[in-house]
Amino acid sequence: MNSFDLSRHIQSRKLELVVENRTAYTLENAELNIYETHQVAKNVELTFTNPVLASMIRGKKVMYLADAPSFDFLPGESVIVPANQTMTIDFPEAQFDNPTQCLALAIAPAKIKSMVEALNEKAPLVDNSQGWQFTNDNFYFTNENAIHQLIARLIYIFTENNEAKDFFANLVLQELIVRLMQTKARNVLTNNLQELANSNRLAFAVKYVQDNIHKNLTIRELADKACMSEPNFFRCFKQQYGVTPVEYINQQRIQLSIKLLRNTQYSISDICFACGYNNLNYFLKVFKKAVGTTPAHYRKQWVIF
């Protein structure tokens, strides 16, 4: 993913601190905070009163949240941070001429509530009595290109001089909230698939995909497993998880191929067929588009036998 454009921010911001220097841009329904650290630091504490979407722009942080293990926070990654939870942060690489930069986007609870209510009314979830939720009880990652693009667009809106910026920001915030909830739905599905498959038709279909990823899967077959018509299954799947069933199948096949490349000595041809592809050239094309390199080069980078 490309880095965010902070050119207008850099031109106008004031550096008053060398550790977590904060610049805030406030609109009607959101506040964008950009933090910059210019020297190595450890055990820096930070707390937000509302849930925030934190995204790394440049450099590296080591994050400590609640009782979870520490993790490296790198450019291109975003994480939802709960409200009123203190983060402890290390900055192992920050330098004056190479600062660590991170943004934190806080969205007004009323804006989130209105979007959740609208979704539950117009696009209710399948077999889920709780409905859409934007919870802040735990943190979760996303490195999706769509979310990255929306954040980039918000940076542009927040830092430009335009009297209609509140209007523009509200449109982007609506899409961002929905995509974040879809991302959370996929994370919940991944972590609780066996349990959900017993009570949710879409989860049952997803488990069927994972159990039969080596086969030639069709939308009609998956819709039958979910006891739904093809159009309704396609619509509900895309609505709930933010990707089409075909996109999800391809994602799972690529993830399996990566796992096999890194952990086995199977030939690339064998991996191709094990992941449900029946054409090696097509597999090579799809893999390179998704990962950015060929399977052979990926294996050479990551695997040492």
Coordinates of C-alpha atoms in Angstrom, one line a residue:
M1 CA 0.0 0.0 0.0
N2 CA 1.2 3.5 -0.7
S3 CA 1.9 5.8 2.2
F4 CA -0.6 8.6 3.1
D5 CA 0.0 12.0 1.7
L6 CA 0.8 14.4 4.6
S7 CA 2.2 17.2 2.5
R8 CA -0.4 19.8 3.6
H9 CA -0.2 18.7 7.2
I10 CA 3.6 19.0 7.2
Q11 CA 3.4 22.6 5.8
S12 CA 1.1 23.8 8.6
R13 CA 1.7 21.8 11.7
K14 CA 3.9 23.0 14.7
L15 CA 6.4 20.7 16.3
E16 CA 6.3 21.3 20.1
L17 CA 7.2 17.8 21.4
V18 CA 9.7 15.3 20.2
V19 CA 7.6 12.4 21.4
E20 CA 4.0 12.0 20.2
N21 CA 3.7 15.6 19.0
R22 CA -0.1 15.9 18.3
T23 CA -1.8 17.9 15.6
A24 CA -5.6 17.7 15.8
Y25 CA -8.1 18.5 12.9
T26 CA -11.7 18.7 14.1
L27 CA -14.9 18.5 12.1
E28 CA -18.5 18.1 13.0
N29 CA -18.5 14.3 13.4
A30 CA -14.9 13.3 13.7
E31 CA -11.5 14.3 14.8
L32 CA -8.2 13.4 13.1
N33 CA -5.1 13.3 15.2
I34 CA -1.7 13.0 13.7
Y35 CA 1.1 12.0 16.0
E36 CA 4.8 12.3 15.3
T37 CA 7.8 11.1 17.3
H38 CA 11.3 12.2 16.5
Q39 CA 13.4 10.2 19.0
V40 CA 13.6 6.7 20.5
A41 CA 11.2 6.3 23.4
K42 CA 9.7 3.6 25.6
N43 CA 6.6 3.1 27.7
V44 CA 4.7 6.1 26.3
E45 CA 1.1 5.9 27.5
L46 CA -1.9 7.1 25.5
T47 CA -5.7 6.9 26.2
F48 CA -8.7 7.9 24.1
T49 CA -12.2 8.6 25.5
N50 CA -13.9 7.2 22.3
P51 CA -13.0 4.2 20.1
V52 CA -10.4 5.3 17.5
L53 CA -9.1 3.9 14.3
A54 CA -5.3 4.1 14.5
S55 CA -3.2 3.7 11.3
M56 CA 0.5 3.7 11.0
I57 CA 1.9 6.1 8.4
R58 CA 5.7 5.8 8.8
G59 CA 8.2 4.0 11.0
K60 CA 7.4 1.3 13.6
K61 CA 5.7 1.2 17.0
V62 CA 5.6 -1.7 19.5
M63 CA 2.1 -1.7 21.0
Y64 CA 0.9 -3.1 24.3
L65 CA -2.9 -3.3 24.7
A66 CA -4.7 -4.8 27.7
D67 CA -3.6 -8.4 28.4
A68 CA -2.8 -9.1 24.8
P69 CA 0.8 -9.9 23.7
S70 CA 2.7 -6.9 22.4
F71 CA 2.8 -6.5 18.6
D72 CA 4.7 -4.5 16.0
F73 CA 2.6 -1.8 14.4
L74 CA 3.8 -1.1 10.8
P75 CA 2.8 1.2 7.9
G76 CA -0.3 0.0 6.0
E77 CA -1.8 -1.5 9.2
S78 CA -4.8 -0.2 11.1
V79 CA -6.2 -1.2 14.4
I80 CA -9.4 -0.3 16.3
V81 CA -8.5 0.8 19.8
P82 CA -11.2 0.7 22.5
A83 CA -12.3 3.7 24.5
N84 CA -10.7 4.4 27.9
Q85 CA -8.0 1.8 27.5
T86 CA -4.5 2.9 28.0
M87 CA -2.0 1.9 25.4
T88 CA 1.7 1.6 26.2
I89 CA 3.9 2.3 23.2
D90 CA 7.6 1.9 22.4
F91 CA 9.3 3.8 19.5
P92 CA 12.4 1.7 18.7
E93 CA 13.4 3.4 15.5
A94 CA 12.3 7.0 15.7
Q95 CA 14.8 9.7 14.6
F96 CA 14.6 13.4 14.1
D97 CA 15.0 13.1 10.3
N98 CA 13.0 9.9 10.1
P99 CA 10.1 10.3 12.5
T100 CA 7.5 7.7 13.4
Q101 CA 4.1 8.9 12.3
C102 CA 0.7 7.6 13.2
L103 CA -2.9 8.9 12.9
A104 CA -5.9 8.3 15.2
L105 CA -9.4 8.9 13.8
A106 CA -12.1 9.4 16.4
I107 CA -15.7 9.2 15.1
A108 CA -18.6 10.8 17.0
P109 CA -20.6 8.0 18.8
A110 CA -23.9 9.6 17.5
K111 CA -22.6 9.2 13.9
I112 CA -21.7 5.6 14.5
K113 CA -25.1 4.9 16.2
S114 CA -27.1 6.4 13.3
M115 CA -25.2 4.3 10.7
V116 CA -25.7 1.1 12.7
E117 CA -29.4 1.8 13.1
A118 CA -29.8 2.5 9.4
L119 CA -28.0 -0.7 8.5
N120 CA -30.0 -2.8 10.9
E121 CA -33.2 -1.3 9.4
K122 CA -32.3 -1.5 5.7
A123 CA -29.8 -4.4 5.5
P124 CA -30.3 -6.8 8.5
L125 CA -27.9 -9.6 9.0
V126 CA -28.7 -13.2 8.3
D127 CA -29.4 -15.4 11.3
N128 CA -28.0 -12.8 13.7
S129 CA -30.4 -11.5 16.3
Q130 CA -27.9 -9.0 17.6
G131 CA -27.6 -7.2 14.3
W132 CA -24.9 -4.9 13.1
Q133 CA -22.7 -3.6 15.9
F134 CA -19.7 -1.3 16.2
T135 CA -18.3 -2.7 19.4
N136 CA -15.3 -1.4 21.3
D137 CA -14.8 -4.3 23.6
N138 CA -11.6 -5.5 21.9
F139 CA -9.2 -4.4 19.2
Y140 CA -8.8 -5.9 15.7
F141 CA -6.6 -5.3 12.7
T142 CA -7.3 -4.4 9.1
N143 CA -4.9 -3.8 6.3
E144 CA -7.5 -3.7 3.6
N145 CA -6.9 -1.5 0.6
A146 CA -10.4 -0.1 0.6
I147 CA -10.1 1.2 4.2
H148 CA -6.6 2.5 3.5
Q149 CA -8.1 4.6 0.6
L150 CA -10.9 5.9 2.7
I151 CA -8.4 7.1 5.4
A152 CA -6.3 8.7 2.7
R153 CA -9.4 10.6 1.4
L154 CA -10.2 11.7 5.0
I155 CA -6.7 13.1 5.5
Y156 CA -7.1 15.1 2.3
I157 CA -10.5 16.4 3.5
F158 CA -9.4 17.3 7.0
T159 CA -6.3 19.2 5.8
E160 CA -7.8 21.1 2.9
N161 CA -9.4 24.6 3.1
N162 CA -12.9 23.9 1.8
E163 CA -16.1 25.2 3.4
A164 CA -17.9 21.9 2.4
K165 CA -15.4 19.7 4.2
D166 CA -18.0 18.5 6.8
F167 CA -20.3 17.3 4.0
F168 CA -17.5 15.5 2.2
A169 CA -16.2 13.9 5.4
N170 CA -19.7 12.6 6.4
L171 CA -20.0 10.7 3.1
V172 CA -16.6 9.1 3.6
L173 CA -17.2 8.3 7.3
Q174 CA -20.4 6.5 6.4
E175 CA -18.6 4.1 4.1
L176 CA -15.7 3.7 6.5
I177 CA -18.0 2.7 9.4
V178 CA -19.7 0.1 7.2
R179 CA -16.5 -1.4 5.9
L180 CA -15.0 -1.5 9.4
M181 CA -18.1 -3.5 10.6
Q182 CA -17.8 -5.8 7.6
T183 CA -14.1 -6.4 8.5
K184 CA -15.1 -7.1 12.1
A185 CA -17.8 -9.6 10.8
R186 CA -15.1 -11.4 8.8
N187 CA -12.8 -11.5 11.8
V188 CA -15.5 -12.9 14.1
L189 CA -16.4 -15.5 11.4
T190 CA -12.7 -16.6 11.2
N191 CA -12.3 -16.9 14.9
N192 CA -15.6 -18.6 15.6
L193 CA -16.4 -20.4 12.4
Q194 CA -17.1 -23.9 14.0
E195 CA -19.5 -22.4 16.5
L196 CA -21.3 -20.0 14.1
A197 CA -21.6 -22.7 11.4
N198 CA -24.2 -24.5 13.6
S199 CA -26.5 -21.5 13.7
N200 CA -25.7 -19.2 10.8
R201 CA -26.4 -20.1 7.1
L202 CA -23.6 -17.9 5.7
A203 CA -21.1 -19.3 8.2
F204 CA -22.2 -22.8 7.2
A205 CA -21.5 -22.0 3.6
V206 CA -18.1 -20.5 4.5
K207 CA -17.1 -23.6 6.5
Y208 CA -18.1 -25.7 3.4
V209 CA -15.7 -23.5 1.3
Q210 CA -12.9 -24.1 3.8
D211 CA -13.5 -27.8 3.9
N212 CA -13.7 -28.1 0.1
I213 CA -11.3 -25.5 -1.1
H214 CA -9.6 -28.0 -3.4
K215 CA -12.8 -28.5 -5.3
N216 CA -14.5 -26.5 -8.1
L217 CA -17.0 -24.5 -6.0
T218 CA -20.0 -22.7 -7.5
I219 CA -22.3 -20.0 -6.2
R220 CA -25.3 -22.3 -6.8
E221 CA -23.7 -25.0 -4.6
L222 CA -22.9 -22.6 -1.8
A223 CA -26.4 -21.1 -2.0
D224 CA -27.9 -24.5 -1.7
K225 CA -25.8 -25.2 1.4
A226 CA -27.1 -22.0 2.9
C227 CA -30.7 -22.8 1.8
M228 CA -31.0 -19.6 -0.1
S229 CA -31.5 -18.5 -3.7
E230 CA -28.4 -17.6 -5.6
P231 CA -29.2 -13.9 -5.9
N232 CA -30.2 -13.6 -2.2
F233 CA -27.1 -15.6 -1.1
F234 CA -24.8 -13.4 -3.2
R235 CA -26.4 -10.2 -1.9
C236 CA -26.4 -11.2 1.8
F237 CA -22.8 -12.5 1.6
K238 CA -21.5 -9.2 0.1
Q239 CA -23.6 -7.2 2.5
Q240 CA -22.4 -8.9 5.6
Y241 CA -18.7 -9.5 4.8
G242 CA -17.9 -6.8 2.3
V243 CA -16.6 -9.2 -0.4
T244 CA -18.4 -11.4 -2.9
P245 CA -18.5 -15.2 -2.4
V246 CA -16.1 -15.6 -5.4
E247 CA -13.7 -13.0 -3.9
Y248 CA -13.8 -14.8 -0.6
I249 CA -13.0 -18.2 -2.2
N250 CA -10.1 -16.6 -4.1
Q251 CA -8.8 -15.1 -0.9
Q252 CA -8.9 -18.4 0.9
R253 CA -7.2 -20.2 -1.9
I254 CA -4.4 -17.6 -2.0
Q255 CA -4.0 -17.8 1.8
L256 CA -3.8 -21.6 1.6
S257 CA -1.2 -21.4 -1.2
I258 CA 0.9 -19.1 0.9
K259 CA 0.7 -21.5 3.8
L260 CA 1.8 -24.4 1.6
L261 CA 4.6 -22.4 0.0
R262 CA 6.0 -21.5 3.4
N263 CA 5.5 -24.8 5.2
T264 CA 5.8 -27.6 2.7
Q265 CA 8.1 -28.7 -0.2
Y266 CA 5.2 -29.4 -2.5
S267 CA 5.8 -28.3 -6.1
I268 CA 4.1 -25.2 -7.3
S269 CA 2.0 -27.3 -9.6
D270 CA 0.8 -29.5 -6.8
I271 CA 0.0 -26.4 -4.7
C272 CA -2.0 -25.0 -7.6
F273 CA -4.3 -28.1 -7.7
A274 CA -4.4 -28.5 -3.9
C275 CA -5.9 -25.0 -3.7
G276 CA -8.6 -25.6 -6.2
Y277 CA -7.1 -24.2 -9.4
N278 CA -7.2 -26.4 -12.5
N279 CA -4.9 -24.2 -14.6
L280 CA -1.3 -23.5 -13.5
N281 CA -0.9 -20.3 -15.6
Y282 CA -4.1 -18.9 -14.1
F283 CA -2.9 -19.7 -10.6
L284 CA 0.4 -17.9 -11.3
K285 CA -1.5 -14.8 -12.6
V286 CA -3.9 -14.7 -9.7
F287 CA -1.1 -15.2 -7.1
K288 CA 1.1 -12.5 -8.5
K289 CA -1.9 -10.0 -8.6
A290 CA -2.8 -10.8 -5.0
V291 CA 0.7 -11.1 -3.4
G292 CA 2.8 -8.9 -5.8
T293 CA 5.2 -11.6 -6.7
T294 CA 5.3 -15.1 -8.2
P295 CA 4.9 -18.2 -6.0
A296 CA 8.5 -19.3 -6.8
H297 CA 9.9 -15.9 -5.8
Y298 CA 7.7 -15.8 -2.7
R299 CA 9.0 -19.2 -1.6
K300 CA 12.6 -18.1 -2.1
Q301 CA 12.0 -15.1 0.1
W302 CA 10.3 -16.8 3.0
V303 CA 11.3 -20.5 3.1
I304 CA 14.5 -22.0 4.2
F305 CA 14.6 -25.8 4.0

